[in-house]
mmCIF file of C-alpha atoms in Angstrom:
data_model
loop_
_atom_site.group_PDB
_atom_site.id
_atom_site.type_symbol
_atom_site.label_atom_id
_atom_site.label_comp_id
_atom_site.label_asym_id
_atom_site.label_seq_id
_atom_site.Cartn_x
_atom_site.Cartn_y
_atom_site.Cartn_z
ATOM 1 C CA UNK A 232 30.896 8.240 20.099
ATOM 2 C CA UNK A 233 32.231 9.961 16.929
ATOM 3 C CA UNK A 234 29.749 10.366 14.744
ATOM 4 C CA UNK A 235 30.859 8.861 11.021
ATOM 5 C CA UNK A 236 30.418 11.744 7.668
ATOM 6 C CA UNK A 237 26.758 11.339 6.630
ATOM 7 C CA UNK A 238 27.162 9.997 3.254
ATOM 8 C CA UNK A 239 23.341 11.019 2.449
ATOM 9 C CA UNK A 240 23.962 14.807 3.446
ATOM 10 C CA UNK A 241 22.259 16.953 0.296
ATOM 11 C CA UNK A 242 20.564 14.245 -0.956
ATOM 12 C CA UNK A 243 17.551 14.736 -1.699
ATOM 13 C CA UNK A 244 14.773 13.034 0.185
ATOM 14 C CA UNK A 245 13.229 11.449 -3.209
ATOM 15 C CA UNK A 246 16.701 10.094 -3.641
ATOM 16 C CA UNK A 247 16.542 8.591 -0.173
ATOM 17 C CA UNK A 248 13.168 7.225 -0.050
ATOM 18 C CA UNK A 249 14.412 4.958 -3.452
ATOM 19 C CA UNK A 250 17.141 4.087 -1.390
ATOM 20 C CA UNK A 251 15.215 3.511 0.906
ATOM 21 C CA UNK A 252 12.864 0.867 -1.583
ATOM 22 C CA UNK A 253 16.477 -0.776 -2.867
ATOM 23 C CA UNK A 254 16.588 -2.103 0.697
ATOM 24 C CA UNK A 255 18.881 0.566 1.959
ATOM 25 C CA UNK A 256 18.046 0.638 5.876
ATOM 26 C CA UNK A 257 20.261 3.696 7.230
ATOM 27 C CA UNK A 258 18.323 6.103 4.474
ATOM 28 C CA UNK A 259 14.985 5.140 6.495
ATOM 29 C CA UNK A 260 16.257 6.996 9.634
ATOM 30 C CA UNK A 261 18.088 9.766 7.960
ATOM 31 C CA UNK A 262 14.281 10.283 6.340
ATOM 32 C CA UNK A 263 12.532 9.808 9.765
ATOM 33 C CA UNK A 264 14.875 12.411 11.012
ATOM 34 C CA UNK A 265 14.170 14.777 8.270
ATOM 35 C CA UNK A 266 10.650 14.593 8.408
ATOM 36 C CA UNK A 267 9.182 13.419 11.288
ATOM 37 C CA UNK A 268 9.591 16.510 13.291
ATOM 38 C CA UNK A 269 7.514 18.970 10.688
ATOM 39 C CA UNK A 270 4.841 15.598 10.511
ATOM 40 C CA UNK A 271 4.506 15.774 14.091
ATOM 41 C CA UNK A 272 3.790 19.953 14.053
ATOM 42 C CA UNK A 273 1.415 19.601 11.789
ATOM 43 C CA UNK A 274 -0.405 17.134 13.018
ATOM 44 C CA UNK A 275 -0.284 18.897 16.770
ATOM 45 C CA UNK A 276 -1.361 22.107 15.366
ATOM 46 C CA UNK A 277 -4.147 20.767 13.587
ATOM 47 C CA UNK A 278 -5.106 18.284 16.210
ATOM 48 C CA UNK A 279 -4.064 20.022 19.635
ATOM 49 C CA UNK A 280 -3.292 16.720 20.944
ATOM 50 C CA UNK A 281 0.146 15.292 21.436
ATOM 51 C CA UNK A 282 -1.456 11.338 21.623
ATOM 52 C CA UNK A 283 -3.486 12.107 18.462
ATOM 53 C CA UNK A 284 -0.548 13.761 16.662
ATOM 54 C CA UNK A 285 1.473 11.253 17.118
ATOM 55 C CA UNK A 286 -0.191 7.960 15.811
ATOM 56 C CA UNK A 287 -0.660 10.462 13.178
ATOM 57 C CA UNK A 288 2.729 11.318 12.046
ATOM 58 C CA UNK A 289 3.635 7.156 12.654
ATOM 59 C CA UNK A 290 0.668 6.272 9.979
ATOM 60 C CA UNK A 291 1.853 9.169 7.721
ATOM 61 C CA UNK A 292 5.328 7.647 7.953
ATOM 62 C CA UNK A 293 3.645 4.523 7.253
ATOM 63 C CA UNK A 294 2.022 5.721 4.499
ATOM 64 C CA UNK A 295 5.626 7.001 3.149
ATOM 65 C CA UNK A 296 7.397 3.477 3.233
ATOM 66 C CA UNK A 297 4.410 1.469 1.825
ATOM 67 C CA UNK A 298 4.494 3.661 -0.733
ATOM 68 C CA UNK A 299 8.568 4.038 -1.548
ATOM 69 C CA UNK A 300 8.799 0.862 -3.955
ATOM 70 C CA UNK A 301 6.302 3.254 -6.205
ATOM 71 C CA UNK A 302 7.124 6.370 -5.547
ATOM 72 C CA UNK A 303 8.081 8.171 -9.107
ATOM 73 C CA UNK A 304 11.009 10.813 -8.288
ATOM 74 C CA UNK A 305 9.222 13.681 -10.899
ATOM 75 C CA UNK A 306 6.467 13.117 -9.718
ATOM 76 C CA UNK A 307 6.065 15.167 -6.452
ATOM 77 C CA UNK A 308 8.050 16.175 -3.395
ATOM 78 C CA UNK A 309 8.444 14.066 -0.817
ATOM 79 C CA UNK A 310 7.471 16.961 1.716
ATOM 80 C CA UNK A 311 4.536 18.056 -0.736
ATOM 81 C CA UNK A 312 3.106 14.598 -0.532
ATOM 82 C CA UNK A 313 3.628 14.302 3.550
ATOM 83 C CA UNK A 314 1.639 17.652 3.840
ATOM 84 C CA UNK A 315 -0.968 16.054 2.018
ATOM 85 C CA UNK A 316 -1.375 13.072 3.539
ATOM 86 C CA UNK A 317 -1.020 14.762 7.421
ATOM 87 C CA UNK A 318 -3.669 17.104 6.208
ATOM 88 C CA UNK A 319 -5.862 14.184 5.265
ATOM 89 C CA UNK A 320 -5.328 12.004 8.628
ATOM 90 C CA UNK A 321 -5.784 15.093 10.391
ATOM 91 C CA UNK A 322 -9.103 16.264 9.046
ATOM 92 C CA UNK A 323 -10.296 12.409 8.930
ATOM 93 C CA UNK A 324 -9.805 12.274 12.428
ATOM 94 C CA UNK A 325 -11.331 15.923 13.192
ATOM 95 C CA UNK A 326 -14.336 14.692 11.087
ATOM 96 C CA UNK A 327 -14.953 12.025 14.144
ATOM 97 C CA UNK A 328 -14.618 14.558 16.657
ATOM 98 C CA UNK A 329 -17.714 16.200 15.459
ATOM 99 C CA UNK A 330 -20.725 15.556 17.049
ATOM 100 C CA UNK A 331 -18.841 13.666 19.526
ATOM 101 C CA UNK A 332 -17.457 16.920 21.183
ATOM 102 C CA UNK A 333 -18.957 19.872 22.022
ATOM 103 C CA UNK A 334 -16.981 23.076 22.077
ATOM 104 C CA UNK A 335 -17.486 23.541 25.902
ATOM 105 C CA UNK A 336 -15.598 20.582 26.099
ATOM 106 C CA UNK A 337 -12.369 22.479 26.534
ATOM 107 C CA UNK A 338 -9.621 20.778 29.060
ATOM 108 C CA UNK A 339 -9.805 23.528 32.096
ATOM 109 C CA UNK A 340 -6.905 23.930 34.070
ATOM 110 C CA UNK A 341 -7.062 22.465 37.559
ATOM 111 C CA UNK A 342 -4.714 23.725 40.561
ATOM 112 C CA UNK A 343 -1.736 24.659 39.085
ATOM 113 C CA UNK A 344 1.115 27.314 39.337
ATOM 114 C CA UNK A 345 0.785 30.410 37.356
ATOM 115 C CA UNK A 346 3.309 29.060 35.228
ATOM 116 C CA UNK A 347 1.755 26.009 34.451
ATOM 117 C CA UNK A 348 -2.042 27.699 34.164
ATOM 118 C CA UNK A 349 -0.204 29.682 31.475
ATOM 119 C CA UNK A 350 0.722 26.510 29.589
ATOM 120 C CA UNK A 351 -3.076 24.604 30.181
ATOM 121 C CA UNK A 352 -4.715 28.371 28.695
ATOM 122 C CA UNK A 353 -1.885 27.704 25.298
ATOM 123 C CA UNK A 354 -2.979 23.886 25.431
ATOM 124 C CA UNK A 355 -7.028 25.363 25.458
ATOM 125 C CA UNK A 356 -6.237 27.519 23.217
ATOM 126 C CA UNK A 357 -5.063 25.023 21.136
ATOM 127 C CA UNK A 358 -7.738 22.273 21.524
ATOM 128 C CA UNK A 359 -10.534 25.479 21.215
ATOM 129 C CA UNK A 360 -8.728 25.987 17.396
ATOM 130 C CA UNK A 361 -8.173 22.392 16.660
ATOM 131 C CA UNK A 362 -12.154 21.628 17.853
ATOM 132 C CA UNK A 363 -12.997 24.562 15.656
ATOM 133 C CA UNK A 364 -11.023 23.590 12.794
ATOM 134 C CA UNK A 365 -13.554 20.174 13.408
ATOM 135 C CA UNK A 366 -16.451 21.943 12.179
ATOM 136 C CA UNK A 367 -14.879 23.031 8.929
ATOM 137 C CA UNK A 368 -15.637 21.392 6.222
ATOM 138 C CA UNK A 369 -12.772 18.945 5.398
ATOM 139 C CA UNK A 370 -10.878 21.404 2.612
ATOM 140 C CA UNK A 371 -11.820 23.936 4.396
ATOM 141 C CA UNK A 372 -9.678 22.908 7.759
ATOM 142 C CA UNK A 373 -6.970 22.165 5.179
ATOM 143 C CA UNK A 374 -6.843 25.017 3.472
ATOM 144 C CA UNK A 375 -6.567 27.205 6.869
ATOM 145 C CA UNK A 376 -4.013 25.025 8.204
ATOM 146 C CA UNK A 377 -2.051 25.060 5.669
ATOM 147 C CA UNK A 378 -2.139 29.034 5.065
ATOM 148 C CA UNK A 379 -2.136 29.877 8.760
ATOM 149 C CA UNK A 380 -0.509 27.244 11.132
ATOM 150 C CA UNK A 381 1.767 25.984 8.471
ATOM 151 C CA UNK A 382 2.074 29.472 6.671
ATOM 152 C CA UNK A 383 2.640 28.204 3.511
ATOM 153 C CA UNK A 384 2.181 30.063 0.328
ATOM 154 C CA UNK A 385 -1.221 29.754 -1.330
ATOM 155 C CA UNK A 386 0.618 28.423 -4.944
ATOM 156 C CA UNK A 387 2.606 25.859 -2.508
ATOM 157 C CA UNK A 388 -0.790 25.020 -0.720
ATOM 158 C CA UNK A 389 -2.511 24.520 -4.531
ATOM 159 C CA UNK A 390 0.356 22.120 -5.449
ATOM 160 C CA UNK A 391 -0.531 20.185 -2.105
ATOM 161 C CA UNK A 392 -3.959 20.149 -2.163
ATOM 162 C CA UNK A 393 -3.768 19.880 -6.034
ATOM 163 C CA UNK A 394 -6.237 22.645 -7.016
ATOM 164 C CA UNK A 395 -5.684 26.260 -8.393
ATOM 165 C CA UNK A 396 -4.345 29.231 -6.601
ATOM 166 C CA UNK A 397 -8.159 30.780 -6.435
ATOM 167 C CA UNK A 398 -9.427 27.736 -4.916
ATOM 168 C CA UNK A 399 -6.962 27.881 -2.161
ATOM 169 C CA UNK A 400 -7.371 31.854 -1.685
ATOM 170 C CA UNK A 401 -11.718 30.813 -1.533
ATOM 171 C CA UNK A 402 -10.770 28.078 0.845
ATOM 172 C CA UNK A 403 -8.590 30.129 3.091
ATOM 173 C CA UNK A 404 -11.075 33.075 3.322
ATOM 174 C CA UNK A 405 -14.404 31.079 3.924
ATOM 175 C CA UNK A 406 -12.466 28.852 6.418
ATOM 176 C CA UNK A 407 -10.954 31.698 7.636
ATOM 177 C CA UNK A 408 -14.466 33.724 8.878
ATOM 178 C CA UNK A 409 -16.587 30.307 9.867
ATOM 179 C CA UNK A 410 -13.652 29.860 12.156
ATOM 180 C CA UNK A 411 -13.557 33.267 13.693
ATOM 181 C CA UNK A 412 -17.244 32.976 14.077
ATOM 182 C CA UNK A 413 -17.119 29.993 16.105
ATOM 183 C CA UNK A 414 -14.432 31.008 17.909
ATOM 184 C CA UNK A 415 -16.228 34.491 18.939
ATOM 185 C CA UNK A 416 -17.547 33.460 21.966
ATOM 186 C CA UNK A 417 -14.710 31.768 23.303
ATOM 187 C CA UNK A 418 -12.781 34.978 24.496
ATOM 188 C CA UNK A 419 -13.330 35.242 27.937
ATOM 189 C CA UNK A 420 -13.257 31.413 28.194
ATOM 190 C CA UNK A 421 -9.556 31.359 26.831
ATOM 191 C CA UNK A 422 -8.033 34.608 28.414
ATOM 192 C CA UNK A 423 -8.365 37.207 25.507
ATOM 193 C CA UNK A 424 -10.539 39.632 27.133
ATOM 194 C CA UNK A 425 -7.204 40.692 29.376
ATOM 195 C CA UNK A 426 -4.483 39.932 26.736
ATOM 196 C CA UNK A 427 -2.565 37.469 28.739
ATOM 197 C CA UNK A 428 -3.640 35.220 31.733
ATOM 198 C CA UNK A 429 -2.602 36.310 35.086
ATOM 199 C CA UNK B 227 -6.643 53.147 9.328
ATOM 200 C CA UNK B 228 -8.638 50.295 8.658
ATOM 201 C CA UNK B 229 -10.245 48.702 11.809
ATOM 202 C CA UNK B 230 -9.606 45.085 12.284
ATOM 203 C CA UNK B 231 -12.727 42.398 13.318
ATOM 204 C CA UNK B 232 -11.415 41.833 17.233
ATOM 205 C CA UNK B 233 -12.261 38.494 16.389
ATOM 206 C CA UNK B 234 -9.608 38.246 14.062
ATOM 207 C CA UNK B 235 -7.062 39.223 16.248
ATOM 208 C CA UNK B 236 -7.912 36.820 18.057
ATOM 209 C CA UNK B 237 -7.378 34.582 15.516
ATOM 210 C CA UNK B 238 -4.230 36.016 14.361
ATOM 211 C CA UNK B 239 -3.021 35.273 17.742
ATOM 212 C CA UNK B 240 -4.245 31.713 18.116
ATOM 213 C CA UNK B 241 -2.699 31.086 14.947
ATOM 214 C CA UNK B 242 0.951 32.505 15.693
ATOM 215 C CA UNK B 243 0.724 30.217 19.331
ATOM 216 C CA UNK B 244 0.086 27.674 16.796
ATOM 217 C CA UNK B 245 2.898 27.844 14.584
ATOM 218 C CA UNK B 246 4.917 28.419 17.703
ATOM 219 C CA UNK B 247 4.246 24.955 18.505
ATOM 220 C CA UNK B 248 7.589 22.505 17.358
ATOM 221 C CA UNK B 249 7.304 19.321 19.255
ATOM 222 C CA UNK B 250 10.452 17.502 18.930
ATOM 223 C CA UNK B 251 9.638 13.828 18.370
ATOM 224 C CA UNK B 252 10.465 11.635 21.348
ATOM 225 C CA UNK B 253 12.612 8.588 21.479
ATOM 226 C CA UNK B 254 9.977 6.177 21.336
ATOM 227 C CA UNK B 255 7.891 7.657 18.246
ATOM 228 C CA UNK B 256 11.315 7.758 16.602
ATOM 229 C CA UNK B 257 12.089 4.321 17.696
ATOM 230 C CA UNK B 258 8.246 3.560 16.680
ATOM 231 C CA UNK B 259 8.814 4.883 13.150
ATOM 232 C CA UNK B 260 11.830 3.370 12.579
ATOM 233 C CA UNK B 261 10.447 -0.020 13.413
ATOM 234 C CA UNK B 262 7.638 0.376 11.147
ATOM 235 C CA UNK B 263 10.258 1.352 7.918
ATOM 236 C CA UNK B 264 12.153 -1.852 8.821
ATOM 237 C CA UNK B 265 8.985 -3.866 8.878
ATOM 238 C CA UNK B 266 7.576 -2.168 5.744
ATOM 239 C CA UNK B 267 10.994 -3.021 3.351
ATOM 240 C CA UNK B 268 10.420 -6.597 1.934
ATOM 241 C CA UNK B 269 12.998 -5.645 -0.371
ATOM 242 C CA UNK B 270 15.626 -4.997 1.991
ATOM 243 C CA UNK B 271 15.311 -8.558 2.988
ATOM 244 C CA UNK B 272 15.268 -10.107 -1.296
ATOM 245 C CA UNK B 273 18.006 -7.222 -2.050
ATOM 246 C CA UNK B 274 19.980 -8.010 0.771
ATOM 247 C CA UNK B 275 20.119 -11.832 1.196
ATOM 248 C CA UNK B 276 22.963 -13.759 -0.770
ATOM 249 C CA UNK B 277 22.852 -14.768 -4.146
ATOM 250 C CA UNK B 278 22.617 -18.866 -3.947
ATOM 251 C CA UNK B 279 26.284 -20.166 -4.104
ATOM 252 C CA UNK B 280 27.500 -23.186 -5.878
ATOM 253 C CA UNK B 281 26.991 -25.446 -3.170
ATOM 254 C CA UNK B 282 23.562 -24.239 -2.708
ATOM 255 C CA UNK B 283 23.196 -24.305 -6.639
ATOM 256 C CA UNK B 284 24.206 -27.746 -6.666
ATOM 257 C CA UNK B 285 22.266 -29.206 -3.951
ATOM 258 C CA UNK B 286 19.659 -27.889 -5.728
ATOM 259 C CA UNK B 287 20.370 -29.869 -8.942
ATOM 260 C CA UNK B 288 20.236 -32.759 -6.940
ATOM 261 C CA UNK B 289 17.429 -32.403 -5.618
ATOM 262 C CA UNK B 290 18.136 -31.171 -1.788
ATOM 263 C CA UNK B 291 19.173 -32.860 1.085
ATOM 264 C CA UNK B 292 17.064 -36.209 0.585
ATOM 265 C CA UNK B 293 18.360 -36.750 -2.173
ATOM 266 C CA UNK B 294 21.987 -36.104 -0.523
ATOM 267 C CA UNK B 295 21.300 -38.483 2.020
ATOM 268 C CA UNK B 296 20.334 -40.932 -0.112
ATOM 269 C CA UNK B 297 23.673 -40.430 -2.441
ATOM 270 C CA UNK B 298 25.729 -40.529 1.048
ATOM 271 C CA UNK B 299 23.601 -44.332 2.318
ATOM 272 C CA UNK B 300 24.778 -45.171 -1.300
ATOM 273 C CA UNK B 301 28.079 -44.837 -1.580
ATOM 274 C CA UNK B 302 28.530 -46.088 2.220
ATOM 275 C CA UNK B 303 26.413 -49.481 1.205
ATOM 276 C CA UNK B 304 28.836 -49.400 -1.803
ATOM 277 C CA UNK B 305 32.623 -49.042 0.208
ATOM 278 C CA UNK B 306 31.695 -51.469 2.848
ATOM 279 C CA UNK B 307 30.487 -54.170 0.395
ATOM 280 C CA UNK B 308 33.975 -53.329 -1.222
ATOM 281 C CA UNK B 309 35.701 -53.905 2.334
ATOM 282 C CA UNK B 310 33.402 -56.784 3.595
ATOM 283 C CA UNK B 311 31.826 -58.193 1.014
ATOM 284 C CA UNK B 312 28.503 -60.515 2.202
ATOM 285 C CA UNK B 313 29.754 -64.030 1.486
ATOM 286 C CA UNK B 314 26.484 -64.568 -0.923
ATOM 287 C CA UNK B 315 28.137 -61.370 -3.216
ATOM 288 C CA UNK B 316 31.497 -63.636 -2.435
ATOM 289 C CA UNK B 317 29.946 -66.579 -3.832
ATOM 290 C CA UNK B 318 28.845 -64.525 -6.604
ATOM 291 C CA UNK B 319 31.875 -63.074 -7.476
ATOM 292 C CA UNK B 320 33.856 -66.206 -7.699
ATOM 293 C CA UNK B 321 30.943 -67.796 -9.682
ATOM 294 C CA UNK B 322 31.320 -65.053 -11.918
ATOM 295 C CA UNK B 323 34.657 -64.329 -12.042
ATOM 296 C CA UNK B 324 36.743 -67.534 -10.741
ATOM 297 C CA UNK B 325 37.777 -67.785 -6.941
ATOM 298 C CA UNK B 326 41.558 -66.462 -7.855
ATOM 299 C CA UNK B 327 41.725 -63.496 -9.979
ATOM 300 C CA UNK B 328 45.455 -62.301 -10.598
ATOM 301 C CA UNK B 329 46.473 -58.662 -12.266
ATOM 302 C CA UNK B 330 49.610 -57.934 -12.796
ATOM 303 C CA UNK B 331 50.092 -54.365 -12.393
ATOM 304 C CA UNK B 332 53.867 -54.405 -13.284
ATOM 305 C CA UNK B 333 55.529 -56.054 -16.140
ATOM 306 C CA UNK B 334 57.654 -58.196 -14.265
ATOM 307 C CA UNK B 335 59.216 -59.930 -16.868
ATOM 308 C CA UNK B 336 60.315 -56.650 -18.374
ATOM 309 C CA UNK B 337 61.863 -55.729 -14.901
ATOM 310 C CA UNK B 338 63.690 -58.802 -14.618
ATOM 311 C CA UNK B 339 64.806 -58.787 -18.461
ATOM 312 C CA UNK B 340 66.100 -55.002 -17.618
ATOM 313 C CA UNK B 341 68.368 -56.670 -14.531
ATOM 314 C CA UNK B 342 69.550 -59.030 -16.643
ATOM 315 C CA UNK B 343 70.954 -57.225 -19.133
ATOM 316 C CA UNK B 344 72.310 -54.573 -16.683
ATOM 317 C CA UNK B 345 74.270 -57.658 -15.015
ATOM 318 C CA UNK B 346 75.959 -58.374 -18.085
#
C-alpha cells in the first residue's frame, strides 16, 4: 500500500499534541510514533525490565493525552516534559523495589547457548544497574539516568528536572559514586573480572 | 596519567550497554497506546459530531418526537373526520350550518353572459 505525503512532517510535536486536543485523531499516532520509542528506552534502561518499561511508557503516554487539552505550546517541550514524567514513573516504581529486592536477586542464566548466556549476563547487567539505581535516592536515580543512560547535557537535564545546572552536576556526582559503591561487589557476579563472558 | 577507580569502568561500561539498549515498541504497545489516545479525546467526539441541522433544530422547537407524534394523531383525527365525518359532527354541521350548503366557485352567470354576447 502506497503510503499518502505525511501532511504533519516538520511539525512540531507541540503543534501536534493541540491537534491532537482539537479532536484530530491521525496526529495521536504520528505522536505515538515519534515518541514512544525514546519513552520505552528510557524506561528499559532505568528499569531493566521490558514488562515494567512498558506499562511505563503506556501511562506516560497517558499522561501526554490527558494532559493535551492544557498543554500551553511556550510552555515546555513536549520531549522535555516526557523525560520528566518517565523519570518520575520510573523512580516511583524503583522506590517499591526497595526493600522488596535484594541485590542478590539477580536473574542467573540457566542452560543456554553461549550466545544466549551472553544476552542473560547484558540483561543482569542491566537489572544489577536498574536494582542499584533503586537505592538512590529518587533525584539522585534521575539525575544519573539522565546524564549517563540518556546522556543528556547537564543544562538540558536542569530544564527537565527544573533545577540549576549545579544541582544537576551535585546530583550526577553523588549518584554517580553511591552507585559505583554498590555496584563494587558485583564484578565477578556479572562477568567483569574477565572483560567479556566466555 | 591519571588512574581511573576500576569501579568506574565498570560503570562506564554498564552505562554504554545501557544506552545501547533501543527497544523498538511492539505492535501491541503501539496498538495499546493508540487505543488509550482515542479513549482519552472527548473532544474528538464534541469537535467531530455534526452541528444539529434544521430538521433536528426544528424537532427540537417542537418539543421532540412526542410531541411529533402527537401533531401526526392530530392531523390524521383531523383528515378522516374531513373524509368520514361521525354522523353526530354530521348532525352538527347541518344544525349549524343548514343540511345543503352551495358555493359557487365560478361566476356562472358571467360565463353564460360572455357566450351570449359572443353568439351575437
Amino acid at each position: 500500500m502506497n503510503a499518502s505525503p505525511d501532511p504533519y512532517a516538520g511539525a512540531p510535536d507541540a503543534a501536534l499534541l493541540v491537534a491532537y486536543a482539537s479532536g484530530d485523531g491521525q496526529a495521536a499516532r504520528i505522536l505515538t510514533m515519534r515518541l514512544l520509542p525514546r519513552v520505552l528506552a528510557q524506561a528499559t534502561r532505568m528499569l531493566g525490565s521490558q514488562t515494567e518499561a512498558e506499562d511505563v511508557a503506556q501511562d506516560a503516554m497517558m499522561r501526554l493525552w490527558k494532559i493535551a487539552p492544557d498543554w500551553r505550546q511556550d510552555e515546555a517541550q513536549v520531549s522535555t516534559w516526557l523525560y520528566r514524567v518517565v523519570a518520575n514513573l520510573c523512580t516511583d516504581r524503583l522506590r517499591k523495589r526497595r526493600g522488596v529486592m535484594s541485590l542478590d536477586q539477580v536473574a542467573e542464566p540457566l542452560d543456554a547457548a553461549p550466545s544466549v548466556a551472553a544476552q542473560m549476563q547484558t540483561q543482569a547487567r542491566m537489572t544489577a544497574l536498574s536494582d542499584a539505581l533503586a537505592q538512590l535516592p529518587d533525584r539522585q536515580a534521575q539525575a544519573v539516568s539522565l546524564r549517563h543512560l540518556e546522556g543528556l547535557t547537564n543544562p538540558e537535564i536542569a530544564q527537565i528536572m527544573d533545577i540549576s545546572v549545579r544541582s544537576v552536576e551535585s546530583l550526577t556526582a553523588r549518584g554517580k559514586r553511591a552507585l559505583a559503591d554498590l555496584m563494587a561487589g558485583r564484578k565477578a557476579e556479572l562477568g567483569y573480572d574477565d572483560d567479556e563472558p566466555e | 596519567m591519571m588512574m581511573t577507580n576500576p569501579n568506574d569502568d565498570m560503570l562506564e561500561d554498564l552505562f554504554a550497554d545501557a544506552r545501547g539498549l533501543t527497544p523498538a515498541p511492539s505492535d501491541d504497545l503501539m496498538a495499546r497506546v493508540i487505543a488509550d489516545a482515542d479513549a482519552a479525546q472527548p473532544r474528538a467526539t464534541a469537535a467531530s459530531a455534526p452541528q444539529p441541522g434544521l430538521w433536528a433544530r426544528m424537532m427540537d422547537a417542537i418539543g421532540g418526537w412526542p410531541a411529533v407524534s402527537g401533531l401526526a394523531a392530530a392531523t390524521i383525527a383531523g383528515v378522516w373526520v374531513g373524509v368520514a365525518p361521525p354522523s353526530s359532527v354530521e348532525d352538527l354541521t347541518a344544525t349549524i350550518v343548514g343540511d345543503e350548503v352551495s358555493i359557487s366557485l365560478f361566476a356562472t352567470d358571467l360565463v353564460f353572459d360572455a357566450g351570449v354576447l359572443s353568439d351575437g
